[in-house]
PDB file of C-alpha atoms in Angstrom:
ATOM      1  CA  GLY A   1     118.649  80.962 144.474  1.00  0.00           C
ATOM      2  CA  GLY A   2     118.096  81.222 148.177  1.00  0.00           C
ATOM      3  CA  PHE A   3     114.314  81.452 147.861  1.00  0.00           C
ATOM      4  CA  MET A   4     114.162  77.859 146.632  1.00  0.00           C
ATOM      5  CA  SER A   5     116.867  76.501 148.941  1.00  0.00           C
ATOM      6  CA  LEU A   6     116.263  73.123 150.580  1.00  0.00           C
ATOM      7  CA  THR A   7     117.519  74.441 153.932  1.00  0.00           C
ATOM      8  CA  THR A   8     117.325  77.724 155.831  1.00  0.00           C
ATOM      9  CA  LYS A   9     120.513  76.989 157.771  1.00  0.00           C
ATOM     10  CA  GLN A  10     123.453  79.090 156.668  1.00  0.00           C
ATOM     11  CA  ILE A  11     125.720  76.240 155.633  1.00  0.00           C
ATOM     12  CA  PRO A  12     128.752  77.614 153.732  1.00  0.00           C
ATOM     13  CA  GLY A  13     128.421  77.100 149.998  1.00  0.00           C
ATOM     14  CA  THR A  14     124.633  76.602 149.931  1.00  0.00           C
ATOM     15  CA  SER A  15     122.388  78.877 147.884  1.00  0.00           C
ATOM     16  CA  PHE A  16     120.678  80.079 151.074  1.00  0.00           C
ATOM     17  CA  ALA A  17     123.991  81.085 152.668  1.00  0.00           C
ATOM     18  CA  GLU A  18     124.976  82.969 149.506  1.00  0.00           C
ATOM     19  CA  ALA A  19     121.592  84.676 149.382  1.00  0.00           C
ATOM     20  CA  MET A  20     121.947  85.810 153.012  1.00  0.00           C
ATOM     21  CA  LYS A  21     125.411  87.203 152.258  1.00  0.00           C
ATOM     22  CA  ALA A  22     123.885  89.187 149.410  1.00  0.00           C
ATOM     23  CA  ARG A  23     121.163  90.413 151.784  1.00  0.00           C
ATOM     24  CA  ASP A  24     123.801  91.582 154.258  1.00  0.00           C
ATOM     25  CA  ARG A  25     125.566  93.542 151.516  1.00  0.00           C
ATOM     26  CA  ILE A  26     122.306  95.232 150.570  1.00  0.00           C
ATOM     27  CA  LEU A  27     121.577  96.065 154.226  1.00  0.00           C
ATOM     28  CA  ASP A  28     125.043  97.653 154.507  1.00  0.00           C
ATOM     29  CA  THR A  29     124.074  99.916 151.628  1.00  0.00           C
ATOM     30  CA  VAL A  30     120.731 100.702 153.284  1.00  0.00           C
ATOM     31  CA  ASP A  31     122.675 101.604 156.449  1.00  0.00           C
ATOM     32  CA  VAL A  32     124.658 104.184 154.473  1.00  0.00           C
ATOM     33  CA  LEU A  33     121.467 105.566 152.933  1.00  0.00           C
ATOM     34  CA  ILE A  34     119.860 105.977 156.376  1.00  0.00           C
ATOM     35  CA  ASP A  35     122.913 107.870 157.664  1.00  0.00           C
ATOM     36  CA  LYS A  36     122.904 110.084 154.553  1.00  0.00           C
ATOM     37  CA  PHE A  37     119.186 110.832 154.899  1.00  0.00           C
ATOM     38  CA  MET A  38     119.537 111.724 158.594  1.00  0.00           C
ATOM     39  CA  SER A  39     122.516 114.015 157.961  1.00  0.00           C
ATOM     40  CA  GLU A  40     120.688 115.868 155.182  1.00  0.00           C
ATOM     41  CA  ASN A  41     117.191 115.865 156.690  1.00  0.00           C
ATOM     42  CA  PRO A  42     116.872 116.567 160.427  1.00  0.00           C
ATOM     43  CA  GLU A  43     113.764 115.393 162.253  1.00  0.00           C
ATOM     44  CA  ASP A  44     111.888 118.687 161.890  1.00  0.00           C
ATOM     45  CA  SER A  45     112.560 119.035 158.157  1.00  0.00           C
ATOM     46  CA  GLU A  46     109.819 118.748 155.543  1.00  0.00           C
ATOM     47  CA  ARG A  47     111.303 115.608 153.932  1.00  0.00           C
ATOM     48  CA  ALA A  48     111.492 113.917 157.319  1.00  0.00           C
ATOM     49  CA  GLN A  49     107.760 114.471 157.728  1.00  0.00           C
ATOM     50  CA  ILE A  50     106.415 113.638 154.264  1.00  0.00           C
ATOM     51  CA  THR A  51     108.615 110.830 152.911  1.00  0.00           C
ATOM     52  CA  ILE A  52     108.430 107.104 153.670  1.00  0.00           C
ATOM     53  CA  MET A  53     112.126 107.118 154.593  1.00  0.00           C
ATOM     54  CA  GLY A  54     111.598 109.964 157.026  1.00  0.00           C
ATOM     55  CA  ARG A  55     108.594 108.369 158.653  1.00  0.00           C
ATOM     56  CA  LEU A  56     110.429 105.066 159.113  1.00  0.00           C
ATOM     57  CA  ILE A  57     113.483 106.735 160.639  1.00  0.00           C
ATOM     58  CA  TYR A  58     111.812 109.357 162.839  1.00  0.00           C
ATOM     59  CA  GLY A  59     108.412 107.758 163.533  1.00  0.00           C
ATOM     60  CA  LYS A  60     107.308 107.842 167.183  1.00  0.00           C
ATOM     61  CA  ASP A  61     104.475 106.314 169.190  1.00  0.00           C
ATOM     62  CA  LYS A  62     101.964 108.153 171.359  1.00  0.00           C
ATOM     63  CA  ASP A  63     104.503 108.249 174.210  1.00  0.00           C
ATOM     64  CA  ASN A  64     107.057 109.943 171.937  1.00  0.00           C
ATOM     65  CA  ASN A  65     109.281 106.866 171.763  1.00  0.00           C
ATOM     66  CA  ARG A  66     110.915 105.805 168.524  1.00  0.00           C
ATOM     67  CA  VAL A  67     108.817 103.101 166.879  1.00  0.00           C
ATOM     68  CA  MET A  68     111.622 101.160 165.180  1.00  0.00           C
ATOM     69  CA  THR A  69     115.100  99.998 165.992  1.00  0.00           C
ATOM     70  CA  ARG A  70     117.855 100.451 163.425  1.00  0.00           C
ATOM     71  CA  ASP A  71     117.545  96.823 162.282  1.00  0.00           C
ATOM     72  CA  GLU A  72     113.767  97.154 161.944  1.00  0.00           C
ATOM     73  CA  MET A  73     114.232 100.281 159.807  1.00  0.00           C
ATOM     74  CA  LYS A  74     116.574  98.429 157.474  1.00  0.00           C
ATOM     75  CA  ASP A  75     114.272  95.405 157.213  1.00  0.00           C
ATOM     76  CA  ASN A  76     111.290  97.595 156.338  1.00  0.00           C
ATOM     77  CA  ILE A  77     113.210  99.610 153.755  1.00  0.00           C
ATOM     78  CA  LEU A  78     114.447  96.385 152.172  1.00  0.00           C
ATOM     79  CA  ASN A  79     110.893  95.066 152.147  1.00  0.00           C
ATOM     80  CA  LEU A  80     109.641  98.201 150.390  1.00  0.00           C
ATOM     81  CA  ILE A  81     112.338  97.916 147.729  1.00  0.00           C
ATOM     82  CA  PHE A  82     111.743  94.283 146.833  1.00  0.00           C
ATOM     83  CA  ALA A  83     108.020  93.961 147.521  1.00  0.00           C
ATOM     84  CA  GLY A  84     107.339  97.132 145.552  1.00  0.00           C
ATOM     85  CA  HIS A  85     109.695  96.452 142.645  1.00  0.00           C
ATOM     86  CA  ASP A  86     109.044  92.775 141.886  1.00  0.00           C
ATOM     87  CA  THR A  87     105.268  92.922 142.236  1.00  0.00           C
ATOM     88  CA  THR A  88     105.016  96.078 140.110  1.00  0.00           C
ATOM     89  CA  TYR A  89     107.000  94.759 137.151  1.00  0.00           C
ATOM     90  CA  ALA A  90     105.085  91.477 137.335  1.00  0.00           C
ATOM     91  CA  SER A  91     101.772  93.357 137.421  1.00  0.00           C
ATOM     92  CA  ILE A  92     102.409  95.522 134.361  1.00  0.00           C
ATOM     93  CA  SER A  93     103.815  92.674 132.251  1.00  0.00           C
ATOM     94  CA  THR A  94     100.920  90.403 133.258  1.00  0.00           C
ATOM     95  CA  LEU A  95      98.377  93.112 132.449  1.00  0.00           C
ATOM     96  CA  LEU A  96      99.906  93.623 128.991  1.00  0.00           C
ATOM     97  CA  TYR A  97      99.889  89.864 128.420  1.00  0.00           C
ATOM     98  CA  HIS A  98      96.177  89.546 129.206  1.00  0.00           C
ATOM     99  CA  LEU A  99      95.300  92.600 127.101  1.00  0.00           C
ATOM    100  CA  SER A 100      97.238  91.153 124.157  1.00  0.00           C
ATOM    101  CA  GLU A 101      95.231  87.934 124.473  1.00  0.00           C
ATOM    102  CA  ASN A 102      91.918  89.809 124.702  1.00  0.00           C
ATOM    103  CA  LYS A 103      91.632  92.327 121.860  1.00  0.00           C
ATOM    104  CA  ASP A 104      88.207  93.614 122.927  1.00  0.00           C
ATOM    105  CA  ALA A 105      89.590  94.580 126.332  1.00  0.00           C
ATOM    106  CA  MET A 106      92.700  96.152 124.744  1.00  0.00           C
ATOM    107  CA  ASP A 107      90.570  98.213 122.334  1.00  0.00           C
ATOM    108  CA  ALA A 108      88.141  99.306 125.067  1.00  0.00           C
ATOM    109  CA  LEU A 109      90.996 100.383 127.308  1.00  0.00           C
ATOM    110  CA  ALA A 110      92.797 102.247 124.505  1.00  0.00           C
ATOM    111  CA  ALA A 111      89.569 104.083 123.670  1.00  0.00           C
ATOM    112  CA  GLU A 112      89.001 105.060 127.313  1.00  0.00           C
ATOM    113  CA  VAL A 113      92.508 106.328 128.059  1.00  0.00           C
ATOM    114  CA  SER A 114      92.509 108.364 124.825  1.00  0.00           C
ATOM    115  CA  THR A 115      89.872 110.596 126.459  1.00  0.00           C
ATOM    116  CA  LEU A 116      91.890 111.232 129.636  1.00  0.00           C
ATOM    117  CA  SER A 117      93.486 114.619 130.206  1.00  0.00           C
ATOM    118  CA  ASP A 118      97.180 115.367 129.790  1.00  0.00           C
ATOM    119  CA  PRO A 119      98.702 115.481 132.323  1.00  0.00           C
ATOM    120  CA  LEU A 120      96.796 112.639 133.938  1.00  0.00           C
ATOM    121  CA  THR A 121      95.029 113.303 137.226  1.00  0.00           C
ATOM    122  CA  ALA A 122      94.629 110.898 140.135  1.00  0.00           C
ATOM    123  CA  ASP A 123      90.841 111.408 140.233  1.00  0.00           C
ATOM    124  CA  GLU A 124      90.453 110.562 136.542  1.00  0.00           C
ATOM    125  CA  LEU A 125      92.535 107.413 136.897  1.00  0.00           C
ATOM    126  CA  ARG A 126      90.680 106.324 140.023  1.00  0.00           C
ATOM    127  CA  ASN A 127      87.346 106.705 138.227  1.00  0.00           C
ATOM    128  CA  ALA A 128      88.256 105.183 134.844  1.00  0.00           C
ATOM    129  CA  PRO A 129      86.012 102.086 134.782  1.00  0.00           C
ATOM    130  CA  VAL A 130      87.674 100.066 132.008  1.00  0.00           C
ATOM    131  CA  LEU A 131      91.199 100.830 133.255  1.00  0.00           C
ATOM    132  CA  ASN A 132      90.384  99.692 136.774  1.00  0.00           C
ATOM    133  CA  ALA A 133      88.399  96.659 135.592  1.00  0.00           C
ATOM    134  CA  CYS A 134      91.314  95.475 133.443  1.00  0.00           C
ATOM    135  CA  ILE A 135      93.809  95.930 136.266  1.00  0.00           C
ATOM    136  CA  HIS A 136      91.619  94.178 138.819  1.00  0.00           C
ATOM    137  CA  GLU A 137      90.904  91.276 136.465  1.00  0.00           C
ATOM    138  CA  SER A 138      94.599  90.873 135.628  1.00  0.00           C
ATOM    139  CA  TRP A 139      95.409  90.710 139.351  1.00  0.00           C
ATOM    140  CA  ARG A 140      92.546  88.242 139.840  1.00  0.00           C
ATOM    141  CA  CYS A 141      93.849  85.918 137.140  1.00  0.00           C
ATOM    142  CA  ASP A 142      97.487  86.152 138.211  1.00  0.00           C
ATOM    143  CA  PRO A 143      97.942  87.682 141.682  1.00  0.00           C
ATOM    144  CA  PRO A 144     101.647  88.619 142.051  1.00  0.00           C
ATOM    145  CA  VAL A 145     101.697  87.042 145.526  1.00  0.00           C
ATOM    146  CA  ALA A 146      99.852  83.727 145.687  1.00  0.00           C
ATOM    147  CA  GLY A 147      99.348  83.680 149.463  1.00  0.00           C
ATOM    148  CA  SER A 148     100.493  84.956 152.823  1.00  0.00           C
ATOM    149  CA  PHE A 149     100.405  84.275 156.574  1.00  0.00           C
ATOM    150  CA  ARG A 150      98.622  85.483 159.683  1.00  0.00           C
ATOM    151  CA  LYS A 151      99.293  84.690 163.353  1.00  0.00           C
ATOM    152  CA  ALA A 152      96.563  84.284 165.970  1.00  0.00           C
ATOM    153  CA  VAL A 153      97.026  86.738 168.842  1.00  0.00           C
ATOM    154  CA  LYS A 154      94.560  84.816 171.040  1.00  0.00           C
ATOM    155  CA  GLU A 155      92.920  81.389 171.128  1.00  0.00           C
ATOM    156  CA  LEU A 156      90.408  80.855 168.322  1.00  0.00           C
ATOM    157  CA  GLN A 157      87.503  78.475 167.766  1.00  0.00           C
ATOM    158  CA  HIS A 158      86.383  77.675 164.223  1.00  0.00           C
ATOM    159  CA  LYS A 159      84.020  74.922 163.048  1.00  0.00           C
ATOM    160  CA  GLY A 160      84.766  72.768 166.080  1.00  0.00           C
ATOM    161  CA  TYR A 161      88.540  73.241 165.915  1.00  0.00           C
ATOM    162  CA  SER A 162      90.647  75.066 168.502  1.00  0.00           C
ATOM    163  CA  PHE A 163      93.719  77.095 167.638  1.00  0.00           C
ATOM    164  CA  GLY A 164      96.016  78.386 170.350  1.00  0.00           C
ATOM    165  CA  ALA A 165      97.468  81.878 170.518  1.00  0.00           C
ATOM    166  CA  GLY A 166     100.493  82.056 168.259  1.00  0.00           C
ATOM    167  CA  SER A 167      99.108  79.619 165.682  1.00  0.00           C
ATOM    168  CA  VAL A 168     100.236  80.548 162.177  1.00  0.00           C
ATOM    169  CA  PHE A 169      97.773  80.355 159.285  1.00  0.00           C
ATOM    170  CA  ASN A 170      98.471  80.350 155.570  1.00  0.00           C
ATOM    171  CA  TYR A 171      95.790  81.861 153.354  1.00  0.00           C
ATOM    172  CA  SER A 172      95.735  81.361 149.590  1.00  0.00           C
ATOM    173  CA  ILE A 173      95.019  84.417 147.469  1.00  0.00           C
ATOM    174  CA  LEU A 174      95.092  82.276 144.327  1.00  0.00           C
ATOM    175  CA  MET A 175      92.456  79.845 145.634  1.00  0.00           C
ATOM    176  CA  ALA A 176      90.144  82.752 146.483  1.00  0.00           C
ATOM    177  CA  THR A 177      90.465  84.438 143.092  1.00  0.00           C
ATOM    178  CA  THR A 178      89.921  81.182 141.159  1.00  0.00           C
ATOM    179  CA  ASP A 179      86.938  79.974 143.179  1.00  0.00           C
ATOM    180  CA  GLU A 180      84.120  79.193 140.731  1.00  0.00           C
ATOM    181  CA  LYS A 181      81.585  79.951 143.481  1.00  0.00           C
ATOM    182  CA  LEU A 182      82.869  83.519 143.534  1.00  0.00           C
ATOM    183  CA  TYR A 183      83.891  84.067 139.914  1.00  0.00           C
ATOM    184  CA  LYS A 184      81.976  82.643 136.956  1.00  0.00           C
ATOM    185  CA  SER A 185      84.297  81.268 134.257  1.00  0.00           C
ATOM    186  CA  HIS A 186      87.215  82.015 136.564  1.00  0.00           C
ATOM    187  CA  GLU A 187      89.728  80.564 134.098  1.00  0.00           C
ATOM    188  CA  LYS A 188      88.980  83.358 131.596  1.00  0.00           C
ATOM    189  CA  PHE A 189      90.214  86.950 131.611  1.00  0.00           C
ATOM    190  CA  GLU A 190      86.933  88.849 131.652  1.00  0.00           C
ATOM    191  CA  MET A 191      87.269  92.461 132.704  1.00  0.00           C
ATOM    192  CA  ARG A 192      83.497  93.033 132.370  1.00  0.00           C
ATOM    193  CA  ARG A 193      83.001  91.252 135.697  1.00  0.00           C
ATOM    194  CA  PHE A 194      84.338  94.371 137.439  1.00  0.00           C
ATOM    195  CA  LEU A 195      82.605  97.072 135.382  1.00  0.00           C
ATOM    196  CA  PRO A 196      79.912  99.228 137.011  1.00  0.00           C
ATOM    197  CA  LYS A 197      76.352  98.287 136.006  1.00  0.00           C
ATOM    198  CA  GLU A 198      75.794 101.565 134.177  1.00  0.00           C
ATOM    199  CA  HIS A 199      78.736 100.987 131.813  1.00  0.00           C
ATOM    200  CA  PRO A 200      77.725 100.063 128.221  1.00  0.00           C
ATOM    201  CA  LEU A 201      80.038  97.018 128.238  1.00  0.00           C
ATOM    202  CA  TYR A 202      78.615  95.658 131.506  1.00  0.00           C
ATOM    203  CA  SER A 203      77.173  92.134 131.359  1.00  0.00           C
ATOM    204  CA  SER A 204      75.108  90.599 134.158  1.00  0.00           C
ATOM    205  CA  ASP A 205      76.079  87.134 132.871  1.00  0.00           C
ATOM    206  CA  ILE A 206      79.653  87.548 134.131  1.00  0.00           C
ATOM    207  CA  ASP A 207      79.125  89.964 137.034  1.00  0.00           C
ATOM    208  CA  SER A 208      80.633  88.508 140.219  1.00  0.00           C
ATOM    209  CA  GLY A 209      78.980  91.014 142.551  1.00  0.00           C
ATOM    210  CA  ILE A 210      82.385  91.565 144.174  1.00  0.00           C
ATOM    211  CA  ASP A 211      83.880  94.999 144.720  1.00  0.00           C
ATOM    212  CA  PRO A 212      87.688  94.663 144.364  1.00  0.00           C
ATOM    213  CA  PHE A 213      88.211  98.085 145.942  1.00  0.00           C
ATOM    214  CA  GLN A 214      87.006  96.641 149.266  1.00  0.00           C
ATOM    215  CA  GLY A 215      89.707  93.941 149.283  1.00  0.00           C
ATOM    216  CA  ARG A 216      87.699  91.460 151.323  1.00  0.00           C
ATOM    217  CA  SER A 217      88.327  87.718 151.539  1.00  0.00           C
ATOM    218  CA  SER A 218      86.823  87.298 148.061  1.00  0.00           C
ATOM    219  CA  TYR A 219      89.521  89.560 146.561  1.00  0.00           C
ATOM    220  CA  PRO A 220      92.512  89.497 148.969  1.00  0.00           C
ATOM    221  CA  ILE A 221      95.162  90.664 146.472  1.00  0.00           C
ATOM    222  CA  PHE A 222      96.675  93.021 149.064  1.00  0.00           C
ATOM    223  CA  GLY A 223      95.698  91.079 152.148  1.00  0.00           C
ATOM    224  CA  GLY A 224      93.257  92.864 154.411  1.00  0.00           C
ATOM    225  CA  GLY A 225      92.441  94.168 157.854  1.00  0.00           C
ATOM    226  CA  THR A 226      95.037  95.961 159.962  1.00  0.00           C
ATOM    227  CA  HIS A 227      97.844  94.192 158.086  1.00  0.00           C
ATOM    228  CA  VAL A 228      96.738  95.169 154.584  1.00  0.00           C
ATOM    229  CA  CYS A 229      99.694  95.819 152.249  1.00  0.00           C
ATOM    230  CA  LEU A 230     101.263  99.207 153.003  1.00  0.00           C
ATOM    231  CA  GLY A 231     101.902  99.783 149.317  1.00  0.00           C
ATOM    232  CA  LYS A 232      98.325  99.087 148.148  1.00  0.00           C
ATOM    233  CA  ALA A 233      97.360 102.643 147.146  1.00  0.00           C
ATOM    234  CA  PHE A 234     100.762 103.342 145.583  1.00  0.00           C
ATOM    235  CA  ALA A 235     100.724 100.069 143.604  1.00  0.00           C
ATOM    236  CA  GLN A 236      97.264 100.844 142.245  1.00  0.00           C
ATOM    237  CA  LEU A 237      98.361 104.348 141.232  1.00  0.00           C
ATOM    238  CA  GLU A 238     101.561 103.059 139.592  1.00  0.00           C
ATOM    239  CA  LEU A 239      99.705 100.515 137.481  1.00  0.00           C
ATOM    240  CA  ARG A 240      97.012 103.000 136.467  1.00  0.00           C
ATOM    241  CA  VAL A 241      99.595 105.547 135.346  1.00  0.00           C
ATOM    242  CA  LEU A 242     101.760 102.997 133.500  1.00  0.00           C
ATOM    243  CA  ALA A 243      98.827 101.394 131.696  1.00  0.00           C
ATOM    244  CA  ALA A 244      97.202 104.723 130.798  1.00  0.00           C
ATOM    245  CA  ARG A 245     100.466 106.215 129.519  1.00  0.00           C
ATOM    246  CA  LEU A 246     101.340 103.162 127.436  1.00  0.00           C
ATOM    247  CA  LEU A 247      97.918 102.711 125.835  1.00  0.00           C
ATOM    248  CA  LYS A 248      97.340 106.439 125.371  1.00  0.00           C
ATOM    249  CA  GLY A 249     100.592 106.956 123.476  1.00  0.00           C
ATOM    250  CA  TYR A 250     101.383 103.600 121.895  1.00  0.00           C
ATOM    251  CA  LYS A 251     100.085 100.437 120.322  1.00  0.00           C
ATOM    252  CA  VAL A 252     101.468  97.474 122.254  1.00  0.00           C
ATOM    253  CA  GLU A 253     102.542  94.204 120.664  1.00  0.00           C
ATOM    254  CA  VAL A 254     103.430  91.399 123.079  1.00  0.00           C
ATOM    255  CA  ARG A 255     105.942  88.694 122.184  1.00  0.00           C
ATOM    256  CA  ASN A 256     107.286  85.498 123.765  1.00  0.00           C
ATOM    257  CA  PRO A 257     105.068  85.334 126.853  1.00  0.00           C
ATOM    258  CA  GLU A 258     106.304  82.967 129.557  1.00  0.00           C
ATOM    259  CA  LYS A 259     104.350  81.961 132.649  1.00  0.00           C
ATOM    260  CA  VAL A 260     106.412  82.321 135.851  1.00  0.00           C
ATOM    261  CA  TYR A 261     105.707  81.518 139.496  1.00  0.00           C
ATOM    262  CA  PHE A 262     108.822  82.713 141.363  1.00  0.00           C
ATOM    263  CA  PRO A 263     109.890  85.105 142.771  1.00  0.00           C
ATOM    264  CA  VAL A 264     106.417  86.446 141.927  1.00  0.00           C
ATOM    265  CA  ASN A 265     103.454  84.982 140.071  1.00  0.00           C
ATOM    266  CA  GLY A 266     102.651  86.336 136.606  1.00  0.00           C
ATOM    267  CA  TRP A 267     103.950  86.567 133.045  1.00  0.00           C
ATOM    268  CA  ASN A 268     107.328  87.547 131.633  1.00  0.00           C
ATOM    269  CA  ILE A 269     106.981  89.172 128.230  1.00  0.00           C
ATOM    270  CA  GLU A 270     108.763  91.092 125.545  1.00  0.00           C
ATOM    271  CA  PHE A 271     106.793  93.909 123.972  1.00  0.00           C
ATOM    272  CA  LYS A 272     107.079  96.328 121.080  1.00  0.00           C
ATOM    273  CA  LEU A 273     105.690  99.873 121.264  1.00  0.00           C
ATOM    274  CA  THR A 274     104.502 101.692 118.142  1.00  0.00           C
ATOM    275  CA  LYS A 275     103.670 105.352 118.598  1.00  0.00           C
ATOM    276  CA  ARG A 276     100.048 106.173 117.896  1.00  0.00           C
ATOM    277  CA  LYS A 277      99.317 108.753 115.209  1.00  0.00           C
ATOM    278  CA  SER A 278      98.056 112.071 116.540  1.00  0.00           C
ATOM    279  CA  MET A 279      94.390 112.705 115.844  1.00  0.00           C
TER     280      MET A 279
END
C-alpha cells in the first residue's frame, strides 16, 4: 500500500493518498480514546500516573508545562500501536522459524523453560540464558527493523568529512548484525554465540564477545543512546513470556515459512501446537 508508494504527495486515487485517509480515520478513533481516558481518569488518578496513555496525555516538563500537543499525543499513540504490534508478531514468528530449523536450539530451550516456575517471574525470564540467547540470535539474523535515521544537532567532523547541523543519517541495523568481522558465521543461526561462558553449551569457537543487552553499535536492534526504542524492555519481556509459555506447554511444528521484508523484516509462518504430556 502506501508504504511502497512511488510518491508521498496526496494525489487522489494513489495508494499513498488512500493510506493517509486510513491514517486519519485511525487518528479520529485515537482522539475518541484520549477523550474517554481523560473523562474517566483525571490527572491525579492512579491510572493517569502509571499508564503509558496517562503519561502521554498528562506529562509535564520541569516548568510544569504540558510536554505534548494533542497532535503529538495522537502520533505517539499511533506509533506505539503499530511499532509494538508489527515488530512483536514478526519477532515471535521469526523466532519459531529459526528454532524449527535448529533442533538443538529448540530442544535446549524446551529443556530450560520446563524448569521455570509457574507463574513465570520477570527475574527468571531475564536470567534464562538459553531463552535470551535464542531471542537475541533470532533478532540478529532477522532484525524486525532493518535500519533507522538520526539527525545531527550540530556540525560534525568524521574521517575528513564535514556534516552540517541538521544532516540526516541512515544507519543499517542489518549490516551491523551480518558483519563477519563482528559475528563469525553470521549467515547461520547460532544461539551459542550469546551464551555466558559458564554455560555447558557455550563454545568459544562461535563467541562474538558482544553483549546484546548493551545494545551498542554492534547490536543496534533497538537503536541506542537517548533515542533508544521506548518499547525495548516491554518487547523483550513480551518475547520472553511468549516463547517460554509456548515451549513450556507445547511442542511447536512450523509450516510454510515465507521470508518477508515489509512492513517488517522476518518470517511469516503457520504453526501447529501439540500439548506436552505432564511429567
